[in-house]
Amino acid sequence: MNGGAEPAARPEPDARERAYASGFEAGRVEGERAEQARLRLALQAAVDAVEALRANEAQWTGAIEENIAALSGAIARHLVDREIKADDTSVARLVRRALDAFPIDQPVRIRVHPSDLATISTQPDAGECALAGAPTREAHWLGDPRIAPGGCLVEGRDRIVDGRVETALERVYRRLTYQDA
């Protein structure tokens, strides 16, 4: 009937089930391997992202700390300026404290802002107040526009005492940001 060809033998039901199970298992194993590879890539991407965040976190934290320190310095400067304006004797007291670092017999040059020098000059005994304890001290007062109001720079033969507000605030800023002061 079919021209001499024998009909193809049908596999036995057990062989068919085994072939199906074998193919299913091979597909499952291949699918698991593909999924594991995909998960490995996804996990590595997540690890890389976390490492990048951690690396940038230190930079962000450092920038935030510096910004807070700078803001603190600006606030301190504002408060100091307000106190200086409210107290005409603050510069004279600052000079007196700076003079404590010098021997009494050493001549000194006292640099203050010209407006502070004018204020000290118009106050009765303000200059003497700054020189209290050493009225015979040789002191030369100079109005120096490079010195900001409220500060002073006292120069002697062996040393200089820097009582400028900016210098003090800079030292505080450097300490807050862990820079060498």
PDB file of C-alpha atoms in Angstrom:
ATOM      1  CA  MET A   1       0.000   0.000   0.000  1.00  0.00           C
ATOM      2  CA  ASN A   2       2.517   2.575   0.742  1.00  0.00           C
ATOM      3  CA  GLY A   3       4.919   1.506  -1.895  1.00  0.00           C
ATOM      4  CA  GLY A   4       7.184  -0.701   0.070  1.00  0.00           C
ATOM      5  CA  ALA A   5       7.964   1.711   2.814  1.00  0.00           C
ATOM      6  CA  GLU A   6       7.316   0.580   6.270  1.00  0.00           C
ATOM      7  CA  PRO A   7       5.373   2.838   8.494  1.00  0.00           C
ATOM      8  CA  ALA A   8       7.492   4.732  11.035  1.00  0.00           C
ATOM      9  CA  ALA A   9       7.475   3.058  14.339  1.00  0.00           C
ATOM     10  CA  ARG A  10       5.838   4.989  17.051  1.00  0.00           C
ATOM     11  CA  PRO A  11       7.845   5.187  20.231  1.00  0.00           C
ATOM     12  CA  GLU A  12       6.471   3.372  23.143  1.00  0.00           C
ATOM     13  CA  PRO A  13       4.596   5.478  25.659  1.00  0.00           C
ATOM     14  CA  ASP A  14       7.386   5.078  28.260  1.00  0.00           C
ATOM     15  CA  ALA A  15      10.061   6.188  25.812  1.00  0.00           C
ATOM     16  CA  ARG A  16       7.961   9.194  24.825  1.00  0.00           C
ATOM     17  CA  GLU A  17       7.494  10.225  28.453  1.00  0.00           C
ATOM     18  CA  ARG A  18      11.196   9.775  29.118  1.00  0.00           C
ATOM     19  CA  ALA A  19      12.088  11.887  26.080  1.00  0.00           C
ATOM     20  CA  TYR A  20       9.601  14.554  27.176  1.00  0.00           C
ATOM     21  CA  ALA A  21      10.959  14.533  30.737  1.00  0.00           C
ATOM     22  CA  SER A  22      14.534  14.628  29.448  1.00  0.00           C
ATOM     23  CA  GLY A  23      13.784  17.560  27.136  1.00  0.00           C
ATOM     24  CA  PHE A  24      11.883  19.350  29.885  1.00  0.00           C
ATOM     25  CA  GLU A  25      14.788  18.881  32.312  1.00  0.00           C
ATOM     26  CA  ALA A  26      17.330  20.061  29.739  1.00  0.00           C
ATOM     27  CA  GLY A  27      15.209  23.154  29.090  1.00  0.00           C
ATOM     28  CA  ARG A  28      14.820  23.819  32.797  1.00  0.00           C
ATOM     29  CA  VAL A  29      18.572  23.516  33.420  1.00  0.00           C
ATOM     30  CA  GLU A  30      19.333  25.785  30.471  1.00  0.00           C
ATOM     31  CA  GLY A  31      16.739  28.300  31.703  1.00  0.00           C
ATOM     32  CA  GLU A  32      18.205  28.253  35.222  1.00  0.00           C
ATOM     33  CA  ARG A  33      21.700  28.858  33.853  1.00  0.00           C
ATOM     34  CA  ALA A  34      20.479  31.755  31.755  1.00  0.00           C
ATOM     35  CA  GLU A  35      18.597  33.221  34.731  1.00  0.00           C
ATOM     36  CA  GLN A  36      21.637  32.800  37.007  1.00  0.00           C
ATOM     37  CA  ALA A  37      23.796  34.619  34.468  1.00  0.00           C
ATOM     38  CA  ARG A  38      21.216  37.423  34.240  1.00  0.00           C
ATOM     39  CA  LEU A  39      20.985  37.642  38.054  1.00  0.00           C
ATOM     40  CA  ARG A  40      24.791  37.704  38.356  1.00  0.00           C
ATOM     41  CA  LEU A  41      24.907  40.678  35.988  1.00  0.00           C
ATOM     42  CA  ALA A  42      22.097  42.436  37.857  1.00  0.00           C
ATOM     43  CA  LEU A  43      23.774  41.767  41.215  1.00  0.00           C
ATOM     44  CA  GLN A  44      27.111  43.065  39.924  1.00  0.00           C
ATOM     45  CA  ALA A  45      25.389  46.209  38.639  1.00  0.00           C
ATOM     46  CA  ALA A  46      23.807  46.729  42.080  1.00  0.00           C
ATOM     47  CA  VAL A  47      27.161  46.185  43.831  1.00  0.00           C
ATOM     48  CA  ASP A  48      28.830  48.659  41.455  1.00  0.00           C
ATOM     49  CA  ALA A  49      26.086  51.221  42.118  1.00  0.00           C
ATOM     50  CA  VAL A  50      26.437  50.861  45.908  1.00  0.00           C
ATOM     51  CA  GLU A  51      30.226  51.212  45.676  1.00  0.00           C
ATOM     52  CA  ALA A  52      29.840  54.355  43.563  1.00  0.00           C
ATOM     53  CA  LEU A  53      27.394  55.794  46.104  1.00  0.00           C
ATOM     54  CA  ARG A  54      29.767  55.028  48.963  1.00  0.00           C
ATOM     55  CA  ALA A  55      32.675  56.611  47.120  1.00  0.00           C
ATOM     56  CA  ASN A  56      30.654  59.760  46.446  1.00  0.00           C
ATOM     57  CA  GLU A  57      29.191  59.779  49.960  1.00  0.00           C
ATOM     58  CA  ALA A  58      32.535  60.800  51.450  1.00  0.00           C
ATOM     59  CA  GLN A  59      32.842  63.603  48.914  1.00  0.00           C
ATOM     60  CA  TRP A  60      29.277  64.808  49.606  1.00  0.00           C
ATOM     61  CA  THR A  61      29.796  64.593  53.350  1.00  0.00           C
ATOM     62  CA  GLY A  62      33.023  66.574  53.075  1.00  0.00           C
ATOM     63  CA  ALA A  63      31.328  69.244  50.982  1.00  0.00           C
ATOM     64  CA  ILE A  64      28.440  69.462  53.436  1.00  0.00           C
ATOM     65  CA  GLU A  65      30.849  69.798  56.379  1.00  0.00           C
ATOM     66  CA  GLU A  66      32.784  72.550  54.612  1.00  0.00           C
ATOM     67  CA  ASN A  67      29.573  74.392  53.736  1.00  0.00           C
ATOM     68  CA  ILE A  68      28.356  74.183  57.332  1.00  0.00           C
ATOM     69  CA  ALA A  69      31.728  75.428  58.594  1.00  0.00           C
ATOM     70  CA  ALA A  70      31.673  78.320  56.098  1.00  0.00           C
ATOM     71  CA  LEU A  71      28.120  79.207  57.101  1.00  0.00           C
ATOM     72  CA  SER A  72      29.132  79.070  60.766  1.00  0.00           C
ATOM     73  CA  GLY A  73      32.013  81.422  59.999  1.00  0.00           C
ATOM     74  CA  ALA A  74      29.696  83.867  58.232  1.00  0.00           C
ATOM     75  CA  ILE A  75      27.283  83.813  61.162  1.00  0.00           C
ATOM     76  CA  ALA A  76      30.144  84.299  63.625  1.00  0.00           C
ATOM     77  CA  ARG A  77      31.467  87.205  61.554  1.00  0.00           C
ATOM     78  CA  HIS A  78      28.029  88.839  61.607  1.00  0.00           C
ATOM     79  CA  LEU A  79      27.746  88.424  65.384  1.00  0.00           C
ATOM     80  CA  VAL A  80      31.273  89.710  66.005  1.00  0.00           C
ATOM     81  CA  ASP A  81      30.652  92.760  63.803  1.00  0.00           C
ATOM     82  CA  ARG A  82      27.463  93.508  65.710  1.00  0.00           C
ATOM     83  CA  GLU A  83      29.255  93.224  69.062  1.00  0.00           C
ATOM     84  CA  ILE A  84      32.107  95.444  67.875  1.00  0.00           C
ATOM     85  CA  LYS A  85      29.644  98.131  66.790  1.00  0.00           C
ATOM     86  CA  ALA A  86      27.826  97.904  70.122  1.00  0.00           C
ATOM     87  CA  ASP A  87      30.979  98.178  72.270  1.00  0.00           C
ATOM     88  CA  ASP A  88      33.398 101.043  71.578  1.00  0.00           C
ATOM     89  CA  THR A  89      35.944  99.658  74.037  1.00  0.00           C
ATOM     90  CA  SER A  90      36.308  96.202  72.471  1.00  0.00           C
ATOM     91  CA  VAL A  91      39.334  97.124  70.343  1.00  0.00           C
ATOM     92  CA  ALA A  92      41.130  98.742  73.279  1.00  0.00           C
ATOM     93  CA  ARG A  93      40.527  95.592  75.355  1.00  0.00           C
ATOM     94  CA  LEU A  94      41.764  93.405  72.482  1.00  0.00           C
ATOM     95  CA  VAL A  95      44.935  95.496  72.186  1.00  0.00           C
ATOM     96  CA  ARG A  96      45.492  95.235  75.952  1.00  0.00           C
ATOM     97  CA  ARG A  97      45.259  91.426  75.742  1.00  0.00           C
ATOM     98  CA  ALA A  98      47.649  91.377  72.768  1.00  0.00           C
ATOM     99  CA  LEU A  99      50.143  93.552  74.641  1.00  0.00           C
ATOM    100  CA  ASP A 100      50.315  90.947  77.408  1.00  0.00           C
ATOM    101  CA  ALA A 101      52.397  88.821  75.009  1.00  0.00           C
ATOM    102  CA  PHE A 102      55.200  91.417  74.929  1.00  0.00           C
ATOM    103  CA  PRO A 103      57.780  92.420  77.516  1.00  0.00           C
ATOM    104  CA  ILE A 104      56.886  95.795  79.059  1.00  0.00           C
ATOM    105  CA  ASP A 105      60.147  97.403  77.948  1.00  0.00           C
ATOM    106  CA  GLN A 106      59.743  96.374  74.294  1.00  0.00           C
ATOM    107  CA  PRO A 107      58.467  99.071  71.911  1.00  0.00           C
ATOM    108  CA  VAL A 108      55.429  98.001  69.899  1.00  0.00           C
ATOM    109  CA  ARG A 109      53.539  99.132  66.841  1.00  0.00           C
ATOM    110  CA  ILE A 110      49.759  98.797  67.160  1.00  0.00           C
ATOM    111  CA  ARG A 111      47.826  98.607  63.895  1.00  0.00           C
ATOM    112  CA  VAL A 112      44.055  99.061  63.976  1.00  0.00           C
ATOM    113  CA  HIS A 113      41.462 100.102  61.413  1.00  0.00           C
ATOM    114  CA  PRO A 114      41.409 103.912  60.943  1.00  0.00           C
ATOM    115  CA  SER A 115      37.828 104.131  62.248  1.00  0.00           C
ATOM    116  CA  ASP A 116      38.840 102.194  65.374  1.00  0.00           C
ATOM    117  CA  LEU A 117      41.833 104.497  65.833  1.00  0.00           C
ATOM    118  CA  ALA A 118      39.517 107.501  65.560  1.00  0.00           C
ATOM    119  CA  THR A 119      37.156 105.955  68.122  1.00  0.00           C
ATOM    120  CA  ILE A 120      40.003 105.167  70.512  1.00  0.00           C
ATOM    121  CA  SER A 121      41.407 108.678  70.032  1.00  0.00           C
ATOM    122  CA  THR A 122      38.087 110.337  70.895  1.00  0.00           C
ATOM    123  CA  GLN A 123      37.406 108.243  73.981  1.00  0.00           C
ATOM    124  CA  PRO A 124      38.847 109.617  77.165  1.00  0.00           C
ATOM    125  CA  ASP A 125      41.720 107.414  78.300  1.00  0.00           C
ATOM    126  CA  ALA A 126      40.973 104.662  75.729  1.00  0.00           C
ATOM    127  CA  GLY A 127      44.576 104.558  74.562  1.00  0.00           C
ATOM    128  CA  GLU A 128      45.763 104.531  78.144  1.00  0.00           C
ATOM    129  CA  CYS A 129      43.180 101.838  78.883  1.00  0.00           C
ATOM    130  CA  ALA A 130      44.789  99.681  76.208  1.00  0.00           C
ATOM    131  CA  LEU A 131      48.169 100.374  77.778  1.00  0.00           C
ATOM    132  CA  ALA A 132      46.931  99.779  81.335  1.00  0.00           C
ATOM    133  CA  GLY A 133      49.583  98.193  83.472  1.00  0.00           C
ATOM    134  CA  ALA A 134      52.358  99.684  81.339  1.00  0.00           C
ATOM    135  CA  PRO A 135      51.727 103.425  80.979  1.00  0.00           C
ATOM    136  CA  THR A 136      55.397 104.040  80.150  1.00  0.00           C
ATOM    137  CA  ARG A 137      55.407 101.523  77.316  1.00  0.00           C
ATOM    138  CA  GLU A 138      56.584 102.896  73.991  1.00  0.00           C
ATOM    139  CA  ALA A 139      53.643 102.307  71.653  1.00  0.00           C
ATOM    140  CA  HIS A 140      53.116 103.666  68.179  1.00  0.00           C
ATOM    141  CA  TRP A 141      49.464 103.591  67.036  1.00  0.00           C
ATOM    142  CA  LEU A 142      48.745 103.308  63.293  1.00  0.00           C
ATOM    143  CA  GLY A 143      45.478 103.465  61.390  1.00  0.00           C
ATOM    144  CA  ASP A 144      45.763 100.670  58.816  1.00  0.00           C
ATOM    145  CA  PRO A 145      42.886 100.193  56.344  1.00  0.00           C
ATOM    146  CA  ARG A 146      44.034  96.598  55.751  1.00  0.00           C
ATOM    147  CA  ILE A 147      42.947  95.744  59.290  1.00  0.00           C
ATOM    148  CA  ALA A 148      39.189  95.155  59.407  1.00  0.00           C
ATOM    149  CA  PRO A 149      37.220  97.040  62.048  1.00  0.00           C
ATOM    150  CA  GLY A 150      37.388  95.340  65.426  1.00  0.00           C
ATOM    151  CA  GLY A 151      40.801  93.777  64.916  1.00  0.00           C
ATOM    152  CA  CYS A 152      44.390  94.678  65.638  1.00  0.00           C
ATOM    153  CA  LEU A 153      47.895  93.654  64.744  1.00  0.00           C
ATOM    154  CA  VAL A 154      50.518  94.313  67.410  1.00  0.00           C
ATOM    155  CA  GLU A 155      54.127  94.101  66.251  1.00  0.00           C
ATOM    156  CA  GLY A 156      57.171  93.973  68.451  1.00  0.00           C
ATOM    157  CA  ARG A 157      60.817  93.213  67.921  1.00  0.00           C
ATOM    158  CA  ASP A 158      60.457  89.453  68.478  1.00  0.00           C
ATOM    159  CA  ARG A 159      56.876  88.649  67.601  1.00  0.00           C
ATOM    160  CA  ILE A 160      53.598  89.684  66.076  1.00  0.00           C
ATOM    161  CA  VAL A 161      50.248  89.143  67.770  1.00  0.00           C
ATOM    162  CA  ASP A 162      47.489  88.901  65.194  1.00  0.00           C
ATOM    163  CA  GLY A 163      44.194  90.000  66.702  1.00  0.00           C
ATOM    164  CA  ARG A 164      42.374  90.350  63.399  1.00  0.00           C
ATOM    165  CA  VAL A 165      38.862  88.949  63.334  1.00  0.00           C
ATOM    166  CA  GLU A 166      39.392  87.262  59.950  1.00  0.00           C
ATOM    167  CA  THR A 167      42.445  85.413  61.231  1.00  0.00           C
ATOM    168  CA  ALA A 168      40.584  84.107  64.266  1.00  0.00           C
ATOM    169  CA  LEU A 169      37.608  83.021  62.161  1.00  0.00           C
ATOM    170  CA  GLU A 170      39.910  81.345  59.649  1.00  0.00           C
ATOM    171  CA  ARG A 171      41.560  79.359  62.459  1.00  0.00           C
ATOM    172  CA  VAL A 172      38.121  78.231  63.640  1.00  0.00           C
ATOM    173  CA  TYR A 173      37.129  77.273  60.073  1.00  0.00           C
ATOM    174  CA  ARG A 174      40.306  75.235  59.616  1.00  0.00           C
ATOM    175  CA  ARG A 175      39.690  73.383  62.864  1.00  0.00           C
ATOM    176  CA  LEU A 176      36.086  72.664  61.903  1.00  0.00           C
ATOM    177  CA  THR A 177      37.162  71.301  58.519  1.00  0.00           C
ATOM    178  CA  TYR A 178      40.135  69.377  59.959  1.00  0.00           C
ATOM    179  CA  GLN A 179      42.653  71.388  57.977  1.00  0.00           C
ATOM    180  CA  ASP A 180      45.989  72.288  59.527  1.00  0.00           C
ATOM    181  CA  ALA A 181      45.541  75.525  61.421  1.00  0.00           C
TER     182      ALA A 181
END
